[in-house]
């Protein structure tokens, strides 16, 4: 049996590696549209996103607490369950990023946690009500993001109907930088908390603390490492969202980012974890639909959808198998 101190260090390192891949894949969420519309250079965009990711990590810990106790019983899992969760979710994130597909790290993490916990003690340790709440929010988030961005784009077109397109683009250029910054902040708020929740869950499972209160060092390290992953930039995913999914101009980028950021910030404050990837992708499709349905490249959207569908079951099976290997250490 491994020393508990060695094991918690191993789990924290795994969690931070997952955090890096989360920022790597999700850097597109904040900067894809601002790069796609050539409002900012790629380097300026990812630098801004990384700084605001870190700032967003300090906004709230409500989602972290939900992850820490809403999916599995924190007093009835082991650190090896969490290690298996993180190995599976990290592998999934890395492979999908290399394929250029924007996937939900949240879905990956939740699916992996369910798979590893099921391998450990079956359904008894899974918090079914919490899982259903998170699943419902995750399914609704892209639809709501798409609806809000669709309506915002319609309003923008109505207000500026008599203005030359070149003037409209100039007006929305600074606004899009602001909205991209807001989105980056929201991403830090929503996603850094997921890793905070997993590390806190490991601390409780290992007996290092009795409640799911998130320590300051966990908040700081989660925010910093995700910012590093964002700064590294998942360029293939950025290209998919910012250039291949839909033709974007500055008003589209502003509407998509603002709609997604408003939604993410609101649910993060409430404490419900949703996917930033699904939300911004739904918002980008929403602005495309506001112009014309044929403007959205549905072939690309279909590939993204397949990746979404397979993320939860795929990571659950991977984590189940990884735990079968790791359990020899218990």
Short mmCIF file of C-alpha atoms in Angstrom, two decimals:
data_model
loop_
_atom_site.label_atom_id
_atom_site.label_comp_id
_atom_site.label_asym_id
_atom_site.label_seq_id
_atom_site.Cartn_x
_atom_site.Cartn_y
_atom_site.Cartn_z
CA UNK A 1 0.00 0.00 0.00
CA UNK A 2 1.34 3.43 -0.99
CA UNK A 3 2.17 6.09 1.59
CA UNK A 4 -0.82 8.53 1.78
CA UNK A 5 1.49 11.56 1.49
CA UNK A 6 3.14 10.16 -1.65
CA UNK A 7 -0.30 9.33 -3.05
CA UNK A 8 -1.77 12.81 -2.46
CA UNK A 9 1.29 14.40 -4.12
CA UNK A 10 0.80 12.02 -7.08
CA UNK A 11 -2.91 12.96 -7.31
CA UNK A 12 -2.23 16.70 -7.09
CA UNK A 13 0.38 16.44 -9.87
CA UNK A 14 -2.10 14.48 -12.04
CA UNK A 15 -4.79 17.10 -11.33
CA UNK A 16 -2.49 19.92 -12.41
CA UNK A 17 -1.52 18.05 -15.59
CA UNK A 18 -5.25 17.68 -16.35
CA UNK A 19 -5.66 21.38 -15.57
CA UNK A 20 -2.97 22.22 -18.14
CA UNK A 21 -4.68 20.13 -20.85
CA UNK A 22 -7.98 21.79 -19.92
CA UNK A 23 -6.47 25.23 -20.57
CA UNK A 24 -4.73 23.90 -23.69
CA UNK A 25 -7.97 22.60 -25.27
CA UNK A 26 -10.14 25.43 -23.94
CA UNK A 27 -7.91 28.36 -24.90
CA UNK A 28 -10.02 28.42 -28.06
CA UNK A 29 -13.12 29.21 -26.00
CA UNK A 30 -11.91 32.71 -25.21
CA UNK A 31 -9.74 33.59 -28.18
CA UNK A 32 -11.04 31.69 -31.24
CA UNK A 33 -13.44 34.41 -32.36
CA UNK A 34 -11.09 37.33 -31.65
CA UNK A 35 -8.37 35.58 -33.69
CA UNK A 36 -10.84 34.47 -36.38
CA UNK A 37 -11.93 38.07 -36.94
CA UNK A 38 -8.25 39.25 -36.84
CA UNK A 39 -9.09 41.69 -34.03
CA UNK A 40 -6.05 40.52 -32.03
CA UNK A 41 -2.93 38.63 -33.03
CA UNK A 42 -2.83 35.04 -31.71
CA UNK A 43 -0.05 35.80 -29.22
CA UNK A 44 -1.77 38.89 -27.77
CA UNK A 45 -5.05 36.97 -27.56
CA UNK A 46 -3.71 33.94 -25.65
CA UNK A 47 -1.66 36.17 -23.32
CA UNK A 48 -4.74 38.20 -22.44
CA UNK A 49 -6.78 35.02 -21.98
CA UNK A 50 -4.15 33.44 -19.72
CA UNK A 51 -4.02 36.48 -17.39
CA UNK A 52 -7.81 36.70 -17.16
CA UNK A 53 -8.13 32.92 -16.67
CA UNK A 54 -6.01 33.32 -13.55
CA UNK A 55 -8.08 36.26 -12.32
CA UNK A 56 -11.32 34.32 -12.90
CA UNK A 57 -10.10 31.43 -10.76
CA UNK A 58 -10.50 33.62 -7.64
CA UNK A 59 -14.11 34.63 -8.40
CA UNK A 60 -15.90 31.79 -6.62
CA UNK A 61 -15.52 28.25 -5.24
CA UNK A 62 -19.17 27.20 -5.55
CA UNK A 63 -18.53 24.95 -8.57
CA UNK A 64 -15.48 23.40 -6.87
CA UNK A 65 -17.65 22.39 -3.91
CA UNK A 66 -20.24 20.90 -6.27
CA UNK A 67 -17.55 18.83 -8.01
CA UNK A 68 -16.09 17.86 -4.63
CA UNK A 69 -19.30 16.44 -3.20
CA UNK A 70 -22.01 16.47 -5.90
CA UNK A 71 -20.85 13.57 -8.13
CA UNK A 72 -19.54 11.00 -5.65
CA UNK A 73 -19.55 10.71 -1.86
CA UNK A 74 -16.19 12.29 -0.88
CA UNK A 75 -15.96 10.16 2.27
CA UNK A 76 -16.48 6.93 0.34
CA UNK A 77 -13.86 7.05 -2.42
CA UNK A 78 -10.09 6.66 -2.38
CA UNK A 79 -7.26 8.70 -3.84
CA UNK A 80 -6.62 5.92 -6.38
CA UNK A 81 -10.19 6.42 -7.67
CA UNK A 82 -9.35 10.08 -8.21
CA UNK A 83 -5.99 9.20 -9.78
CA UNK A 84 -7.75 6.90 -12.29
CA UNK A 85 -10.24 9.70 -12.99
CA UNK A 86 -7.50 12.20 -13.77
CA UNK A 87 -5.42 9.84 -15.93
CA UNK A 88 -8.44 9.01 -18.12
CA UNK A 89 -9.70 12.61 -18.40
CA UNK A 90 -6.21 13.94 -19.22
CA UNK A 91 -5.62 11.36 -21.95
CA UNK A 92 -9.00 12.18 -23.51
CA UNK A 93 -8.32 15.93 -23.44
CA UNK A 94 -4.87 15.55 -24.97
CA UNK A 95 -5.99 13.24 -27.80
CA UNK A 96 -8.99 15.42 -28.72
CA UNK A 97 -6.81 18.56 -28.70
CA UNK A 98 -4.31 16.92 -31.07
CA UNK A 99 -7.24 16.09 -33.39
CA UNK A 100 -8.36 19.74 -33.21
CA UNK A 101 -11.72 18.92 -31.62
CA UNK A 102 -13.14 21.17 -28.87
CA UNK A 103 -14.41 18.82 -26.14
CA UNK A 104 -15.78 19.42 -22.69
CA UNK A 105 -13.21 18.89 -19.95
CA UNK A 106 -16.18 18.99 -17.56
CA UNK A 107 -17.88 16.06 -19.27
CA UNK A 108 -14.57 14.24 -19.41
CA UNK A 109 -13.91 14.76 -15.72
CA UNK A 110 -17.43 13.80 -14.67
CA UNK A 111 -17.52 10.69 -16.90
CA UNK A 112 -14.13 9.57 -15.63
CA UNK A 113 -15.07 10.12 -11.98
CA UNK A 114 -18.25 8.09 -12.42
CA UNK A 115 -16.35 5.29 -14.19
CA UNK A 116 -13.59 5.07 -11.58
CA UNK A 117 -16.01 5.30 -8.64
CA UNK A 118 -18.23 2.61 -10.18
CA UNK A 119 -15.18 0.36 -10.57
CA UNK A 120 -14.41 0.91 -6.87
CA UNK A 121 -17.80 0.39 -5.19
CA UNK A 122 -20.55 0.34 -7.80
CA UNK A 123 -23.49 2.74 -7.92
CA UNK A 124 -23.58 3.14 -4.12
CA UNK A 125 -20.98 5.94 -4.08
CA UNK A 126 -22.44 7.92 -7.00
CA UNK A 127 -24.62 10.94 -6.12
CA UNK A 128 -27.35 10.40 -8.72
CA UNK A 129 -29.21 13.66 -8.01
CA UNK A 130 -26.04 15.73 -8.35
CA UNK A 131 -25.07 13.95 -11.57
CA UNK A 132 -28.52 14.53 -13.08
CA UNK A 133 -28.39 18.24 -12.16
CA UNK A 134 -24.97 18.66 -13.77
CA UNK A 135 -25.97 16.68 -16.86
CA UNK A 136 -29.11 18.78 -17.33
CA UNK A 137 -27.13 22.02 -17.05
CA UNK A 138 -24.52 20.75 -19.50
CA UNK A 139 -27.12 19.78 -22.08
CA UNK A 140 -28.93 23.11 -21.77
CA UNK A 141 -25.85 25.35 -21.84
CA UNK A 142 -25.10 25.15 -25.62
CA UNK A 143 -28.79 25.64 -26.43
CA UNK A 144 -29.06 28.69 -24.17
CA UNK A 145 -25.74 30.06 -25.47
CA UNK A 146 -26.99 29.66 -29.04
CA UNK A 147 -30.35 31.27 -28.28
CA UNK A 148 -28.88 34.31 -26.47
CA UNK A 149 -26.22 34.92 -29.14
CA UNK A 150 -28.84 34.50 -31.89
CA UNK A 151 -31.06 37.18 -30.29
CA UNK A 152 -28.11 39.51 -29.62
CA UNK A 153 -27.00 39.27 -33.25
CA UNK A 154 -30.52 40.00 -34.48
CA UNK A 155 -30.63 43.11 -32.27
CA UNK A 156 -27.22 44.26 -33.51
CA UNK A 157 -28.29 43.85 -37.12
CA UNK A 158 -31.52 45.79 -36.44
CA UNK A 159 -29.76 48.68 -34.63
CA UNK A 160 -27.03 49.05 -37.26
CA UNK A 161 -29.14 48.22 -40.33
CA UNK A 162 -28.44 51.57 -41.99
CA UNK A 163 -24.75 51.73 -41.11
CA UNK A 164 -21.96 50.75 -43.55
CA UNK A 165 -20.46 47.35 -42.72
CA UNK A 166 -16.98 48.82 -42.46
CA UNK A 167 -18.15 51.25 -39.75
CA UNK A 168 -19.96 48.46 -37.86
CA UNK A 169 -16.78 46.37 -37.87
CA UNK A 170 -14.77 49.31 -36.50
CA UNK A 171 -17.32 49.95 -33.73
CA UNK A 172 -17.29 46.31 -32.59
CA UNK A 173 -13.52 45.87 -32.74
CA UNK A 174 -12.83 47.23 -29.21
CA UNK A 175 -16.07 45.73 -27.93
CA UNK A 176 -14.94 42.31 -29.10
CA UNK A 177 -11.66 42.64 -27.21
CA UNK A 178 -13.69 43.41 -24.09
CA UNK A 179 -16.05 40.46 -24.70
CA UNK A 180 -13.10 38.09 -25.33
CA UNK A 181 -11.60 39.23 -22.02
CA UNK A 182 -14.94 38.66 -20.29
CA UNK A 183 -15.08 35.17 -21.80
CA UNK A 184 -11.53 34.40 -20.64
CA UNK A 185 -12.43 35.55 -17.13
CA UNK A 186 -15.57 33.38 -17.20
CA UNK A 187 -13.54 30.40 -18.38
CA UNK A 188 -11.20 30.80 -15.40
CA UNK A 189 -14.21 31.09 -13.12
CA UNK A 190 -15.91 27.98 -14.46
CA UNK A 191 -13.09 25.59 -15.34
CA UNK A 192 -10.33 26.22 -12.80
CA UNK A 193 -12.89 25.37 -10.14
CA UNK A 194 -13.34 21.87 -11.53
CA UNK A 195 -9.72 20.99 -10.75
CA UNK A 196 -10.00 22.74 -7.39
CA UNK A 197 -12.97 20.46 -6.67
CA UNK A 198 -11.08 17.30 -7.63
CA UNK A 199 -8.01 18.17 -5.52
CA UNK A 200 -10.25 19.02 -2.57
CA UNK A 201 -12.10 15.74 -3.07
CA UNK A 202 -8.73 13.92 -2.91
CA UNK A 203 -7.79 15.79 0.29
CA UNK A 204 -11.05 14.68 1.91
CA UNK A 205 -10.80 11.11 0.58
CA UNK A 206 -7.23 10.87 1.92
CA UNK A 207 -8.21 12.21 5.34
CA UNK A 208 -6.14 15.41 5.00
CA UNK A 209 -9.22 17.57 5.67
CA UNK A 210 -12.78 16.81 6.77
CA UNK A 211 -14.84 19.16 4.56
CA UNK A 212 -14.83 20.26 0.91
CA UNK A 213 -13.65 23.80 1.70
CA UNK A 214 -11.12 24.73 -1.00
CA UNK A 215 -7.69 25.73 0.41
CA UNK A 216 -6.03 28.89 -0.99
CA UNK A 217 -3.02 26.99 -2.39
CA UNK A 218 -5.43 24.85 -4.41
CA UNK A 219 -7.14 27.94 -5.88
CA UNK A 220 -3.80 29.57 -6.73
CA UNK A 221 -2.16 26.49 -8.28
CA UNK A 222 -5.28 25.57 -10.29
CA UNK A 223 -5.58 29.10 -11.69
CA UNK A 224 -1.87 29.36 -12.53
CA UNK A 225 -1.56 26.01 -14.29
CA UNK A 226 -4.72 26.50 -16.35
CA UNK A 227 -3.41 29.92 -17.38
CA UNK A 228 -0.18 28.24 -18.55
CA UNK A 229 -2.18 25.73 -20.61
CA UNK A 230 -4.17 28.58 -22.14
CA UNK A 231 -0.99 30.50 -22.96
CA UNK A 232 0.41 27.37 -24.67
CA UNK A 233 -2.61 27.54 -26.99
CA UNK A 234 -4.54 24.70 -28.61
CA UNK A 235 -4.06 26.11 -32.10
CA UNK A 236 -5.90 23.36 -33.99
CA UNK A 237 -8.98 23.83 -31.80
CA UNK A 238 -8.74 27.62 -32.17
CA UNK A 239 -8.73 27.18 -35.95
CA UNK A 240 -11.76 24.84 -35.79
CA UNK A 241 -13.88 27.22 -33.70
CA UNK A 242 -12.65 30.57 -35.01
CA UNK A 243 -12.28 29.87 -38.72
CA UNK A 244 -13.79 26.56 -39.81
CA UNK A 245 -17.14 26.36 -37.98
CA UNK A 246 -18.58 29.64 -39.20
CA UNK A 247 -17.46 32.82 -40.96
CA UNK A 248 -17.09 35.43 -38.22
CA UNK A 249 -16.90 39.21 -38.21
CA UNK A 250 -16.40 41.44 -35.18
CA UNK A 251 -20.16 41.77 -34.31
CA UNK A 252 -20.47 37.95 -34.42
CA UNK A 253 -17.50 37.51 -32.13
CA UNK A 254 -18.84 40.11 -29.70
CA UNK A 255 -22.31 38.53 -29.58
CA UNK A 256 -21.02 34.95 -29.21
CA UNK A 257 -18.49 35.75 -26.48
CA UNK A 258 -20.81 38.03 -24.52
CA UNK A 259 -23.67 35.51 -24.56
CA UNK A 260 -21.42 32.64 -23.46
CA UNK A 261 -19.63 34.69 -20.78
CA UNK A 262 -22.89 35.96 -19.26
CA UNK A 263 -24.24 32.43 -19.03
CA UNK A 264 -21.03 30.95 -17.60
CA UNK A 265 -20.52 33.64 -14.98
CA UNK A 266 -24.12 33.28 -13.79
CA UNK A 267 -24.07 29.49 -13.40
CA UNK A 268 -20.59 29.54 -11.82
CA UNK A 269 -21.89 31.87 -9.13
CA UNK A 270 -24.84 29.54 -8.52
CA UNK A 271 -22.45 26.58 -8.29
CA UNK A 272 -23.55 24.50 -11.27
CA UNK A 273 -20.66 23.27 -13.46
CA UNK A 274 -21.32 23.60 -17.20
CA UNK A 275 -19.08 23.17 -20.20
CA UNK A 276 -17.43 26.35 -21.46
CA UNK A 277 -16.68 24.53 -24.73
CA UNK A 278 -20.29 23.56 -25.34
CA UNK A 279 -21.51 27.03 -24.40
CA UNK A 280 -19.19 29.00 -26.70
CA UNK A 281 -19.67 26.50 -29.54
CA UNK A 282 -23.45 26.84 -29.21
CA UNK A 283 -23.05 30.62 -29.17
CA UNK A 284 -20.93 30.61 -32.35
CA UNK A 285 -23.53 28.44 -34.11
CA UNK A 286 -26.24 30.82 -32.81
CA UNK A 287 -24.67 33.86 -34.47
CA UNK A 288 -24.23 31.85 -37.66
CA UNK A 289 -27.91 30.86 -37.67
CA UNK A 290 -28.90 34.51 -37.15
CA UNK A 291 -27.44 35.25 -40.60
CA UNK A 292 -28.36 32.09 -42.51
CA UNK A 293 -28.41 28.38 -41.68
CA UNK A 294 -26.18 27.54 -44.64
CA UNK A 295 -23.49 29.81 -43.20
CA UNK A 296 -22.75 27.23 -40.48
CA UNK A 297 -20.45 24.45 -41.64
CA UNK A 298 -22.58 21.56 -40.42
CA UNK A 299 -19.96 18.95 -41.30
CA UNK A 300 -17.57 20.50 -38.77
CA UNK A 301 -20.41 20.91 -36.27
CA UNK A 302 -21.26 17.22 -36.71
CA UNK A 303 -17.67 16.13 -35.92
CA UNK A 304 -17.72 18.29 -32.79
CA UNK A 305 -21.07 16.79 -31.77
CA UNK A 306 -19.74 13.22 -32.12
CA UNK A 307 -16.78 14.11 -29.87
CA UNK A 308 -19.23 15.53 -27.30
CA UNK A 309 -21.44 12.42 -27.38
CA UNK A 310 -18.52 10.04 -26.85
CA UNK A 311 -16.72 12.10 -24.19
CA UNK A 312 -18.76 11.04 -21.17
CA UNK A 313 -19.03 7.29 -21.91
CA UNK A 314 -15.51 7.21 -23.36
CA UNK A 315 -13.85 8.68 -20.28
CA UNK A 316 -16.05 6.56 -17.97
CA UNK A 317 -14.85 3.34 -19.65
CA UNK A 318 -11.22 4.53 -19.71
CA UNK A 319 -11.30 5.44 -16.00
CA UNK A 320 -12.95 2.10 -15.16
CA UNK A 321 -10.11 0.25 -16.89
CA UNK A 322 -7.38 2.46 -15.42
CA UNK A 323 -8.75 1.83 -11.92
CA UNK A 324 -8.65 -1.94 -12.54
CA UNK A 325 -4.89 -1.54 -13.09
CA UNK A 326 -4.27 0.88 -10.20
CA UNK A 327 -6.25 -1.07 -7.59
CA UNK A 328 -3.38 -3.53 -7.16
CA UNK A 329 -1.67 -0.68 -5.24
CA UNK A 330 -4.45 -0.50 -2.61
#
